[in-house]
């Protein structure tokens, strides 16, 4: 059983990374494999809508998006973390996620969770935008006892936000329970089957 944790901040030693480490401690304690992926500071191109990935199964830009997509296809769950930038997620992260989710086929019943970090405001809007990637992918969304947000400007700050830290710890526990329950369900043959997707639009 493996969880990916994607740090969508260019700062690999900032608040989001620290929040992912808080969650990782719980995964470690419960013997769940995990890997923290750093998005880093390199530019990440957005999706150009060429649909090449629909034909070939991967983006023609052979960069981090393809790596994340491959690792996600083998994982049981993913935590996506983002700093709040102008009340939304980091633009580079959104570019990456558009390309990961557009090319990924079998995400059904992988557990998704998102965490966000801000100095002061815009956390819930950012949280909403990240969860939408899961909600369109047949992915159950793990939750906690508050929206998954932490506060600070540098990594030490997040520990002053005790409720935020507890929110992340509970999120990790709930995620483990969901992933284990899904595996048990699969063993018992309870996994749903899906009909071919119907696609309609409103162009007359
Ligand atoms: C370009 C930019 C825009 C930001 N916009 C907001 C904002 O809208 N609201 C807020 O509270 N903090 C904002 N911040 C602060 C970060 O969200 C905050 O410091 C966050 O905890 C950083 O996480 P990190 O250390 O993982 O990068 C912004 C920071 C940057 C660089």
PDB file of N, CA and C and ligand atoms in Angstrom, residues 9 11 14-17 83-87 117-121 152-153, ligand 1:
ATOM      1  N   UNK A   9       4.463  23.275  -3.861  1.00  0.00           N
ATOM      2  CA  UNK A   9       5.140  24.559  -3.629  1.00  0.00           C
ATOM      3  C   UNK A   9       6.517  24.501  -4.253  1.00  0.00           C
ATOM      4  N   UNK A  11       8.922  25.740  -2.912  1.00  0.00           N
ATOM      5  CA  UNK A  11       9.801  25.659  -1.742  1.00  0.00           C
ATOM      6  C   UNK A  11       9.762  24.240  -1.180  1.00  0.00           C
ATOM      7  N   UNK A  14       9.352  24.336   2.837  1.00  0.00           N
ATOM      8  CA  UNK A  14       8.419  25.326   3.375  1.00  0.00           C
ATOM      9  C   UNK A  14       7.275  24.695   4.150  1.00  0.00           C
ATOM     10  N   UNK A  15       6.162  25.423   4.201  1.00  0.00           N
ATOM     11  CA  UNK A  15       5.017  25.023   5.039  1.00  0.00           C
ATOM     12  C   UNK A  15       4.343  23.747   4.520  1.00  0.00           C
ATOM     13  N   UNK A  16       4.109  23.678   3.212  1.00  0.00           N
ATOM     14  CA  UNK A  16       3.427  22.497   2.667  1.00  0.00           C
ATOM     15  C   UNK A  16       4.287  21.252   2.864  1.00  0.00           C
ATOM     16  N   UNK A  17       5.564  21.412   2.588  1.00  0.00           N
ATOM     17  CA  UNK A  17       6.443  20.256   2.782  1.00  0.00           C
ATOM     18  C   UNK A  17       6.399  19.780   4.238  1.00  0.00           C
ATOM     19  N   UNK A  83       0.561  25.782  -1.687  1.00  0.00           N
ATOM     20  CA  UNK A  83       0.455  27.075  -1.018  1.00  0.00           C
ATOM     21  C   UNK A  83      -0.655  27.868  -1.688  1.00  0.00           C
ATOM     22  N   UNK A  84      -1.255  28.775  -0.955  1.00  0.00           N
ATOM     23  CA  UNK A  84      -2.274  29.645  -1.551  1.00  0.00           C
ATOM     24  C   UNK A  84      -1.571  30.810  -2.238  1.00  0.00           C
ATOM     25  N   UNK A  85      -1.827  30.965  -3.541  1.00  0.00           N
ATOM     26  CA  UNK A  85      -1.316  32.109  -4.295  1.00  0.00           C
ATOM     27  C   UNK A  85      -2.523  32.879  -4.810  1.00  0.00           C
ATOM     28  N   UNK A  86      -2.706  34.084  -4.346  1.00  0.00           N
ATOM     29  CA  UNK A  86      -3.852  34.918  -4.738  1.00  0.00           C
ATOM     30  C   UNK A  86      -5.163  34.137  -4.642  1.00  0.00           C
ATOM     31  N   UNK A  87      -5.361  33.528  -3.483  1.00  0.00           N
ATOM     32  CA  UNK A  87      -6.594  32.798  -3.175  1.00  0.00           C
ATOM     33  C   UNK A  87      -6.861  31.617  -4.098  1.00  0.00           C
ATOM     34  N   UNK A 117      -1.814  25.649   2.368  1.00  0.00           N
ATOM     35  CA  UNK A 117      -1.159  26.476   3.371  1.00  0.00           C
ATOM     36  C   UNK A 117      -1.219  27.922   2.943  1.00  0.00           C
ATOM     37  N   UNK A 118      -1.597  28.785   3.874  1.00  0.00           N
ATOM     38  CA  UNK A 118      -1.600  30.209   3.539  1.00  0.00           C
ATOM     39  C   UNK A 118      -1.173  31.022   4.751  1.00  0.00           C
ATOM     40  N   UNK A 119      -0.824  32.269   4.466  1.00  0.00           N
ATOM     41  CA  UNK A 119      -0.489  33.154   5.573  1.00  0.00           C
ATOM     42  C   UNK A 119      -1.763  33.577   6.273  1.00  0.00           C
ATOM     43  N   UNK A 120      -2.830  33.860   5.466  1.00  0.00           N
ATOM     44  CA  UNK A 120      -4.027  34.415   6.093  1.00  0.00           C
ATOM     45  C   UNK A 120      -5.353  34.017   5.446  1.00  0.00           C
ATOM     46  N   UNK A 121      -5.475  34.168   4.118  1.00  0.00           N
ATOM     47  CA  UNK A 121      -6.790  33.928   3.495  1.00  0.00           C
ATOM     48  C   UNK A 121      -6.703  33.247   2.141  1.00  0.00           C
ATOM     49  N   UNK A 152       0.895  29.787   7.847  1.00  0.00           N
ATOM     50  CA  UNK A 152       2.244  30.227   8.155  1.00  0.00           C
ATOM     51  C   UNK A 152       2.942  30.799   6.941  1.00  0.00           C
ATOM     52  N   UNK A 153       4.086  31.374   7.194  1.00  0.00           N
ATOM     53  CA  UNK A 153       4.930  31.884   6.109  1.00  0.00           C
ATOM     54  C   UNK A 153       6.196  31.054   5.995  1.00  0.00           C
TER      55      UNK A 153
HETATM   56  C1  LIG B   1       2.684  34.766  -5.226  1.00  0.00           C
HETATM   57  C2  LIG B   1       2.164  34.544  -3.832  1.00  0.00           C
HETATM   58  C3  LIG B   1       0.835  34.775  -3.552  1.00  0.00           C
HETATM   59  C4  LIG B   1       0.334  34.540  -2.271  1.00  0.00           C
HETATM   60  N1  LIG B   1      -1.005  34.740  -2.038  1.00  0.00           N
HETATM   61  C5  LIG B   1      -1.500  34.523  -0.797  1.00  0.00           C
HETATM   62  C6  LIG B   1      -2.893  34.689  -0.541  1.00  0.00           C
HETATM   63  O1  LIG B   1      -3.714  34.972  -1.418  1.00  0.00           O
HETATM   64  N2  LIG B   1      -3.326  34.482   0.738  1.00  0.00           N
HETATM   65  C7  LIG B   1      -2.462  34.155   1.763  1.00  0.00           C
HETATM   66  O2  LIG B   1      -2.916  34.025   2.891  1.00  0.00           O
HETATM   67  N3  LIG B   1      -1.158  33.934   1.527  1.00  0.00           N
HETATM   68  C8  LIG B   1      -0.647  34.114   0.276  1.00  0.00           C
HETATM   69  N4  LIG B   1       0.687  33.873   0.033  1.00  0.00           N
HETATM   70  C9  LIG B   1       1.515  33.296   1.131  1.00  0.00           C
HETATM   71  C10 LIG B   1       1.651  31.758   1.044  1.00  0.00           C
HETATM   72  O3  LIG B   1       0.421  31.145   0.710  1.00  0.00           O
HETATM   73  C11 LIG B   1       2.102  31.172   2.378  1.00  0.00           C
HETATM   74  O4  LIG B   1       3.284  31.773   2.797  1.00  0.00           O
HETATM   75  C12 LIG B   1       2.238  29.660   2.311  1.00  0.00           C
HETATM   76  O5  LIG B   1       2.187  29.130   3.609  1.00  0.00           O
HETATM   77  C13 LIG B   1       3.555  29.242   1.640  1.00  0.00           C
HETATM   78  O6  LIG B   1       3.656  27.835   1.590  1.00  0.00           O
HETATM   79  P1  LIG B   1       5.062  27.140   1.212  1.00  0.00           P
HETATM   80  O7  LIG B   1       6.025  27.569   2.300  1.00  0.00           O
HETATM   81  O8  LIG B   1       4.831  25.683   1.240  1.00  0.00           O
HETATM   82  O9  LIG B   1       5.451  27.641  -0.130  1.00  0.00           O
HETATM   83  C14 LIG B   1       1.202  34.092  -1.233  1.00  0.00           C
HETATM   84  C15 LIG B   1       2.560  33.863  -1.529  1.00  0.00           C
HETATM   85  C16 LIG B   1       3.048  34.080  -2.803  1.00  0.00           C
HETATM   86  C17 LIG B   1       4.509  33.800  -3.111  1.00  0.00           C
END
